[in-house]
Tab-separated table of N, CA, C and O in Angstrom:
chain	number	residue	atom	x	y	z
K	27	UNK	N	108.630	-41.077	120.850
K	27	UNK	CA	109.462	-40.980	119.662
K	27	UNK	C	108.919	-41.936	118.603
K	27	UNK	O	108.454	-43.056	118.816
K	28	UNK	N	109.066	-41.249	117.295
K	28	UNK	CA	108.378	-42.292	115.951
K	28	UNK	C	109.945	-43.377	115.461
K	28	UNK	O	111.166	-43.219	115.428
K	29	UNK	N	108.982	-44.430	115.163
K	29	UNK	CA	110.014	-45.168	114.881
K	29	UNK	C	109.120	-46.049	113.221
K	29	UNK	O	107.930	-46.221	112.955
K	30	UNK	N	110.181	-46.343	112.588
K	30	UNK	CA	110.026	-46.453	111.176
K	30	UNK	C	110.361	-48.117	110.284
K	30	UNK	O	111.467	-48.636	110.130
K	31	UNK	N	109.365	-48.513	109.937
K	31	UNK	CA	110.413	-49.311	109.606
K	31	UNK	C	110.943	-49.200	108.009
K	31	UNK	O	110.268	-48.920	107.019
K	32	UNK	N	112.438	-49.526	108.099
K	32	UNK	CA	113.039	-48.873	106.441
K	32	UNK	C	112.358	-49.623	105.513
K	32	UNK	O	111.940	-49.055	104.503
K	33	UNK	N	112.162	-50.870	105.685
K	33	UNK	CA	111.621	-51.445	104.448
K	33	UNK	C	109.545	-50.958	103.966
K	33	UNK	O	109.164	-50.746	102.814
K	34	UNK	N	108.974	-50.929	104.754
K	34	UNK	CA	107.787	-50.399	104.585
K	34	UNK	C	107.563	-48.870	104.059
K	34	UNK	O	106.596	-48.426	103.441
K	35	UNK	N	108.986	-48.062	104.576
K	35	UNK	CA	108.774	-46.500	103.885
K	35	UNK	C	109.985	-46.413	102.772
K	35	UNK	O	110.597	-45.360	102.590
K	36	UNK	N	110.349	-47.940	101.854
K	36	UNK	CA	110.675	-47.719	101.193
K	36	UNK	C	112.492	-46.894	101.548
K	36	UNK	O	113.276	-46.496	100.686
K	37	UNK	N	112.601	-46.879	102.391
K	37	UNK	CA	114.288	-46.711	102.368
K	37	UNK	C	115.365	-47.641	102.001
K	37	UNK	O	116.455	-47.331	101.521
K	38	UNK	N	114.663	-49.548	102.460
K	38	UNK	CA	115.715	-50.129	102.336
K	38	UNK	C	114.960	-51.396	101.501
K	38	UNK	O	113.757	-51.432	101.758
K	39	UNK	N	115.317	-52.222	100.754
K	39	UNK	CA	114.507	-53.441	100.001
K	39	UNK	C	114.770	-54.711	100.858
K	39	UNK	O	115.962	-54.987	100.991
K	40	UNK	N	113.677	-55.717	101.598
K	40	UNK	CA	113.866	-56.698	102.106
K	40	UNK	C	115.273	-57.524	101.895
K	40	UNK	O	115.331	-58.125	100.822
K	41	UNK	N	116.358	-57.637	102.716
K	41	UNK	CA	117.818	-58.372	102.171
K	41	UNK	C	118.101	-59.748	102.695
K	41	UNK	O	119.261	-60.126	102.865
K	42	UNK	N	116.502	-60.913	103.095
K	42	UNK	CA	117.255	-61.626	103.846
K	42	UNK	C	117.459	-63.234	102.911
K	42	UNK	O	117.089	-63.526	101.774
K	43	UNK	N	117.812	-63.621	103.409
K	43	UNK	CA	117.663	-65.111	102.692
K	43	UNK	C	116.900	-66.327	103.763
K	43	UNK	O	116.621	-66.346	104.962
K	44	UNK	N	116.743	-67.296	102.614
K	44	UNK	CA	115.541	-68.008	102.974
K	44	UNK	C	116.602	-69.341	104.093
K	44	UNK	O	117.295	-70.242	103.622
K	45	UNK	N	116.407	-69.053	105.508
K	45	UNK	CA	116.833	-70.309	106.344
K	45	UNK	C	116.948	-71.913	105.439
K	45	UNK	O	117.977	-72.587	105.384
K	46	UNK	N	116.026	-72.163	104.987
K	46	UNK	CA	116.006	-73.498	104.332
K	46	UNK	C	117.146	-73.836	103.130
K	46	UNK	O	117.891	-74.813	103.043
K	47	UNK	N	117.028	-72.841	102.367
K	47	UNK	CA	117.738	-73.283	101.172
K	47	UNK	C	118.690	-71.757	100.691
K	47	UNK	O	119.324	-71.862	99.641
K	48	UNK	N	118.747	-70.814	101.215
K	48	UNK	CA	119.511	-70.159	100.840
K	48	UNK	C	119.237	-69.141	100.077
K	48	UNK	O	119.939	-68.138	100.203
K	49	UNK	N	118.428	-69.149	99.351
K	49	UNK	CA	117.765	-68.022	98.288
K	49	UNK	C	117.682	-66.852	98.856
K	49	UNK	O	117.735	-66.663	100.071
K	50	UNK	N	117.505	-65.745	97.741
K	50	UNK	CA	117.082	-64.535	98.799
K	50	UNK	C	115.087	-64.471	98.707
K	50	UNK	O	114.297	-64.713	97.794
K	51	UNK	N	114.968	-64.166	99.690
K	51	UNK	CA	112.961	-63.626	100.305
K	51	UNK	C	112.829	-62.762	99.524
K	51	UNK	O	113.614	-61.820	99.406
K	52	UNK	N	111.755	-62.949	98.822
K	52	UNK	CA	110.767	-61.788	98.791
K	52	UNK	C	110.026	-61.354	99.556
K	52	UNK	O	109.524	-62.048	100.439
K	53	UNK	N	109.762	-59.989	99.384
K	53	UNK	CA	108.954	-59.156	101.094
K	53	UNK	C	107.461	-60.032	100.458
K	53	UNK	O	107.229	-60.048	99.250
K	54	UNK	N	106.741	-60.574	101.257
K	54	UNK	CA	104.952	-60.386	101.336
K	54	UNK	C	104.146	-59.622	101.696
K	54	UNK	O	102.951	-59.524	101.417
K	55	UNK	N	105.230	-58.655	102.777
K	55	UNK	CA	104.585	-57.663	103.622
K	55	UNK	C	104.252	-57.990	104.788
K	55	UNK	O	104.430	-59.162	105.121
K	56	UNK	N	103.690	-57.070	105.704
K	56	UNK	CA	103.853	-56.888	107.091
K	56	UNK	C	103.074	-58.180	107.288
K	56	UNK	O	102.205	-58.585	106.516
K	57	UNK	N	103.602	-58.979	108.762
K	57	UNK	CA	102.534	-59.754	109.187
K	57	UNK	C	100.865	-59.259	109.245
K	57	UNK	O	99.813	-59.548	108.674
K	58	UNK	N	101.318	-58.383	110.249
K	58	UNK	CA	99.985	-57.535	110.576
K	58	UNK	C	99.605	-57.536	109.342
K	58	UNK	O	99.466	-58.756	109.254
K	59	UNK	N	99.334	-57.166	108.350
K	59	UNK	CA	98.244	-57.154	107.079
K	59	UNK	C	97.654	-58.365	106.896
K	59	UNK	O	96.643	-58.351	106.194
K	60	UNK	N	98.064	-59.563	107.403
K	60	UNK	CA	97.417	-60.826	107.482
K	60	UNK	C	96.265	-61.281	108.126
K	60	UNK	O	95.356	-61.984	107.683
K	61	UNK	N	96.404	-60.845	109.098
K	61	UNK	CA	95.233	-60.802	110.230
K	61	UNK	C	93.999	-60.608	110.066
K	61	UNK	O	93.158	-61.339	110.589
K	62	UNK	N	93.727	-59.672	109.374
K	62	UNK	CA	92.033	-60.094	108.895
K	62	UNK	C	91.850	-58.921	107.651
K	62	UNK	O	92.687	-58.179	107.137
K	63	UNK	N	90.169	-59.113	107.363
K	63	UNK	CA	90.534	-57.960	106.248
K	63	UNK	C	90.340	-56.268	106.399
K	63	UNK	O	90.259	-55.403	105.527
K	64	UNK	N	90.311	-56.203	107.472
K	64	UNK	CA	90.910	-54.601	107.944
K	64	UNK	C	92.167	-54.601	108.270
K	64	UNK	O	92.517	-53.422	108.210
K	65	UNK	N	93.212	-55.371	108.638
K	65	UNK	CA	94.333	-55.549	109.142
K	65	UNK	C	95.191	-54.200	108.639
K	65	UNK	O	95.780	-53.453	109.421
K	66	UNK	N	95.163	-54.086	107.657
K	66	UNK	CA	96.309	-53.241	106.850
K	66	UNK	C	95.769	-51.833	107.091
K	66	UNK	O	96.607	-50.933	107.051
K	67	UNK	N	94.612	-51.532	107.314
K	67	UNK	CA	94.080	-49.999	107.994
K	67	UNK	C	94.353	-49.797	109.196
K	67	UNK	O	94.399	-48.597	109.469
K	68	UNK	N	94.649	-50.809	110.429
K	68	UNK	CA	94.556	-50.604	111.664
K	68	UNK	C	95.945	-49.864	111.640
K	68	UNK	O	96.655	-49.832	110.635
K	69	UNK	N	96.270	-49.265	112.856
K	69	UNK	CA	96.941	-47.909	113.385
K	69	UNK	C	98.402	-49.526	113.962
K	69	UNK	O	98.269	-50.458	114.755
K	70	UNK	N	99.584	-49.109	113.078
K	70	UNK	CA	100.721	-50.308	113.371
K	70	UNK	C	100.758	-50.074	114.980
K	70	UNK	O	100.046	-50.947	115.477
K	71	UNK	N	101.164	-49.460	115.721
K	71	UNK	CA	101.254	-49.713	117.195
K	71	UNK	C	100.189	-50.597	117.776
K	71	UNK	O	100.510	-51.496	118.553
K	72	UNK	N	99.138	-50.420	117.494
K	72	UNK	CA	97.955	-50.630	118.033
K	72	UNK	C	97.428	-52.556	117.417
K	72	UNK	O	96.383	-53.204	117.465
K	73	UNK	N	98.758	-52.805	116.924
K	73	UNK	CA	98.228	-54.409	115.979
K	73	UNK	C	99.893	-54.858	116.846
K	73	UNK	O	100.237	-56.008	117.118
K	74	UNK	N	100.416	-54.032	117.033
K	74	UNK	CA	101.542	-54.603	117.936
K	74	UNK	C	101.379	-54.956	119.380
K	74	UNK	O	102.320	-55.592	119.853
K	75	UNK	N	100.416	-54.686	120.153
K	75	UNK	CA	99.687	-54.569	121.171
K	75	UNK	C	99.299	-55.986	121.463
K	75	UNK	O	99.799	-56.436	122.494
K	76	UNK	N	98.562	-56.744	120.822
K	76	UNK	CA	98.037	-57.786	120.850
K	76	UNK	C	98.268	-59.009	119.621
K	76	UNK	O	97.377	-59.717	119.151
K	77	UNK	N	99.799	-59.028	119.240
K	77	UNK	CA	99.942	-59.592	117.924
K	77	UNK	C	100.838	-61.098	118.926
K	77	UNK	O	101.065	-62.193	118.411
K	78	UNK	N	101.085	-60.835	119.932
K	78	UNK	CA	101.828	-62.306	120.591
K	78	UNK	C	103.565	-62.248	120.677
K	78	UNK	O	104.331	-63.014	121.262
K	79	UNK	N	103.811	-61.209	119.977
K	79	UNK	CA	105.358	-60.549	120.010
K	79	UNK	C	105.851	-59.522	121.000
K	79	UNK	O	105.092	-58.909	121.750
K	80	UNK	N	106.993	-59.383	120.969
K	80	UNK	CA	107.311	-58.098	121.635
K	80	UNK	C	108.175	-56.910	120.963
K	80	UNK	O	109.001	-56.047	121.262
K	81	UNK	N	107.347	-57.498	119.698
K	81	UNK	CA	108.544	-56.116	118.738
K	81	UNK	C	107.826	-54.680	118.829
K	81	UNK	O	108.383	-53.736	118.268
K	82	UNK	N	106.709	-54.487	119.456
K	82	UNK	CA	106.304	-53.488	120.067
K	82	UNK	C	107.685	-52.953	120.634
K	82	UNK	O	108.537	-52.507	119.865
K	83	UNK	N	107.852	-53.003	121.824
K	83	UNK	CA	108.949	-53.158	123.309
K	83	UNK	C	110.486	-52.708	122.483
K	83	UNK	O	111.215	-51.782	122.839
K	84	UNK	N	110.741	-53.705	121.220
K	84	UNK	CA	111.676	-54.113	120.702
K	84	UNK	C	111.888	-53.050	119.175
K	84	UNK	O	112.704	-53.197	118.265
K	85	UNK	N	110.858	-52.024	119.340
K	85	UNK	CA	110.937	-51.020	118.045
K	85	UNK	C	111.136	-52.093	116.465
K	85	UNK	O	111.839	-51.810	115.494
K	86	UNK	N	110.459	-53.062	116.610
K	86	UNK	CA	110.784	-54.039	115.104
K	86	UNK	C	109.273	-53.808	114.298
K	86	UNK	O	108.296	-53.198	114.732
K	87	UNK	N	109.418	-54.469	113.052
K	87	UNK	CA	108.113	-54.278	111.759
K	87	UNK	C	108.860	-56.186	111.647
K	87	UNK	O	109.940	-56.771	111.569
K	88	UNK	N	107.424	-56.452	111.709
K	88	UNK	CA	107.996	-58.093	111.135
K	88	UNK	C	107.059	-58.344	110.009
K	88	UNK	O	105.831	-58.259	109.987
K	89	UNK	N	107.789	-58.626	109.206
K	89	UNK	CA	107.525	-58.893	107.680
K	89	UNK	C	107.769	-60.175	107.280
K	89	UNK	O	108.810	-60.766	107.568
K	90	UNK	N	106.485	-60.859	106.347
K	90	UNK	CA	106.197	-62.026	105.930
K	90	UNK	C	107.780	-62.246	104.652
K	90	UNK	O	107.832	-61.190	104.021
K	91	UNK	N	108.676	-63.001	104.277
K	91	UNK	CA	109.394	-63.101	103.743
K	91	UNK	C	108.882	-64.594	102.951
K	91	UNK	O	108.316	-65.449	103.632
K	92	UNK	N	109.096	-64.790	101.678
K	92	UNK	CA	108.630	-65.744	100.681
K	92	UNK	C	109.838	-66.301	99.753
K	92	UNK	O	110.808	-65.574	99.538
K	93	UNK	N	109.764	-67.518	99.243
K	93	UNK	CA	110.778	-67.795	99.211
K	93	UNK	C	110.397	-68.484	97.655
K	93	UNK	O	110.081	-69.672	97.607
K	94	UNK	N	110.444	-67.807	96.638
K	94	UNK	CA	110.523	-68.343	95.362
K	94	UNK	C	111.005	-69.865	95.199
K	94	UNK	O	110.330	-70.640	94.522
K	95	UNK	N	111.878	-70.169	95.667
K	95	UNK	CA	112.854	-71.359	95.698
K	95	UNK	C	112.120	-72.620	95.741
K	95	UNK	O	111.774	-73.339	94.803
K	96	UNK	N	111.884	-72.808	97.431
K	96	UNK	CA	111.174	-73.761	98.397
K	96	UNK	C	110.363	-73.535	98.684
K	96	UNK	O	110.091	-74.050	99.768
K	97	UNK	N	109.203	-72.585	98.046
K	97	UNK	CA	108.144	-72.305	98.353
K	97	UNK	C	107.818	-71.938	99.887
K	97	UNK	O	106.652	-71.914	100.283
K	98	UNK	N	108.901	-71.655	100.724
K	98	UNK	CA	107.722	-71.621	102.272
K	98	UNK	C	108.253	-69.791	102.288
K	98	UNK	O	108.935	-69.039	101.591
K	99	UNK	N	107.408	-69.732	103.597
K	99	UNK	CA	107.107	-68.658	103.855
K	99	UNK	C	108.093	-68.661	105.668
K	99	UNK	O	108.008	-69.558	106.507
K	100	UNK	N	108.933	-67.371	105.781
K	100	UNK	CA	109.423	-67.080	106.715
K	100	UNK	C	109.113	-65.512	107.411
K	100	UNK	O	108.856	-64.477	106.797
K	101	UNK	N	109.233	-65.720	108.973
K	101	UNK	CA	109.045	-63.743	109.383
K	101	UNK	C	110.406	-63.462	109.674
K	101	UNK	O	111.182	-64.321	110.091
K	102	UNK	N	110.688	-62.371	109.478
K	102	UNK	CA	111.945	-61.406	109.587
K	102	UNK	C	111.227	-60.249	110.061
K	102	UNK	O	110.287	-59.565	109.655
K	103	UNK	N	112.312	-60.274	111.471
K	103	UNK	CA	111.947	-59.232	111.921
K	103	UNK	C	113.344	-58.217	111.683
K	103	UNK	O	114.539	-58.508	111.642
K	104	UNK	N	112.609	-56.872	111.546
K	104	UNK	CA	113.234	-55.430	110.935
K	104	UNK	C	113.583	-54.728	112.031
K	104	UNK	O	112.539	-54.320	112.541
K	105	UNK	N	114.625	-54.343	112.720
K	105	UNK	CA	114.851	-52.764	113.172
K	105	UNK	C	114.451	-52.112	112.892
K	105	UNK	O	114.707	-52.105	111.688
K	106	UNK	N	113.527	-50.904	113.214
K	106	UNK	CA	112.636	-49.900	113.452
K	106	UNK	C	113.726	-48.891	113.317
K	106	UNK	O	114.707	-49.067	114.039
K	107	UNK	N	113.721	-47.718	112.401
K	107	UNK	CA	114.788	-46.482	112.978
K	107	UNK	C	114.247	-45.674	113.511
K	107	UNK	O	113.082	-46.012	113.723
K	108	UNK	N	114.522	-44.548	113.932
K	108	UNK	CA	114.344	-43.422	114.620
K	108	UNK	C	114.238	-42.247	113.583
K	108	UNK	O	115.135	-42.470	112.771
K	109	UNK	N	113.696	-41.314	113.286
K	109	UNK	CA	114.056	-40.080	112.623
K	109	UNK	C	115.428	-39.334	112.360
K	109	UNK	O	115.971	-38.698	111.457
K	110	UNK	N	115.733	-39.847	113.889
K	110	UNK	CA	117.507	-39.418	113.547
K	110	UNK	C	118.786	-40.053	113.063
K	110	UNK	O	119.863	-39.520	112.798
K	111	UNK	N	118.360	-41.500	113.003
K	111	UNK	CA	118.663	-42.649	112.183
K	111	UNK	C	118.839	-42.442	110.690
K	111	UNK	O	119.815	-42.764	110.013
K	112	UNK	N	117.865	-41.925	110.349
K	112	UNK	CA	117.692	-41.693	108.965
K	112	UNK	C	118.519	-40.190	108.563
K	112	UNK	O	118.457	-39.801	107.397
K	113	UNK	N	119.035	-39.650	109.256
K	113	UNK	CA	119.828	-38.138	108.904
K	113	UNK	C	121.116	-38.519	109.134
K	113	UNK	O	121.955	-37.844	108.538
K	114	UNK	N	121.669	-39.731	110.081
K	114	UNK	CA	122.454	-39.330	110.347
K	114	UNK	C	123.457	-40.720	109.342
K	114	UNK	O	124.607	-40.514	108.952
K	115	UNK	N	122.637	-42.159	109.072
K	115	UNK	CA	123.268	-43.059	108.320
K	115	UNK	C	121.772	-43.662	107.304
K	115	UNK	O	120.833	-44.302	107.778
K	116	UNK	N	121.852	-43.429	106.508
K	116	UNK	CA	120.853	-44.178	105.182
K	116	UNK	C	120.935	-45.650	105.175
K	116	UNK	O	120.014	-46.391	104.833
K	117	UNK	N	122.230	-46.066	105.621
K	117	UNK	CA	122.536	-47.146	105.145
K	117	UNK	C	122.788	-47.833	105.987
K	117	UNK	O	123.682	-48.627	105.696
K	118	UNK	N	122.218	-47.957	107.424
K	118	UNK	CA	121.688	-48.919	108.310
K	118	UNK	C	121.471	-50.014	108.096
K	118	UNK	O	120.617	-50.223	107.234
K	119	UNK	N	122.098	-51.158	108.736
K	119	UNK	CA	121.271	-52.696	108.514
K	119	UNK	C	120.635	-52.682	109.690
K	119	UNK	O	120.991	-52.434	110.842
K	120	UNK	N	119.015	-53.185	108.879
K	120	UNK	CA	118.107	-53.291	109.697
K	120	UNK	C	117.698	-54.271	109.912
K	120	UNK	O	116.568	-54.342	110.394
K	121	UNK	N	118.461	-55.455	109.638
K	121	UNK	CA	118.327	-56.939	109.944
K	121	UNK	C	119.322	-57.358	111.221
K	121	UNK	O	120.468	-57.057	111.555
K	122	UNK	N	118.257	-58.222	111.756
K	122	UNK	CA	119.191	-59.022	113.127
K	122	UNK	C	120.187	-60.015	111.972
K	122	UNK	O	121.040	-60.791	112.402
């Protein structure tokens, strides 16, 4: 089964706030695009495999979150939906 994450196909806009000080994150984008400079071509399952996580296992997209504020940088990890996720509620929170 395909699993999605809302903020990368554009269904839902990054909503979290920054642990430190409160602000809301800006997305940076996927970890995985960090990793080197093919990163962002490689096949997402296949960078979940060997990334040190288990959001493989865990159907998650973890995304670099930035913090205008305090300058640091946080990961948020995303709930992954399902195809039928998306027909049956749009408006899913996909944050832990």
């Amino acid at each position: 089964m395909n699993h999605l994450c809302p903020v990368c196909n554009g269904f839902t806009p990054l909503q979290q706030t920054c642990s430190t000080c409160g602000q809301a994150l800006q997305d940076a984008g996927r970890l995985y695009d960090f990793y080197g400079s093919y990163s962002p071509y490689r096949e997402i399952d296949d960078a979940k495999m060997d990334n040190g996580y288990i959001d493989r296992t865990r159907h998650q997209c973890i995304h670099t979150g930035w913090c205008p504020s305090c300058q640091t940088e946080q990961m948020v990890f995303l709930d992954e939906w399902t195809p039928a996720m998306l027909v049956t509620d749009m408006e899913k929170d996909a944050y832990q």
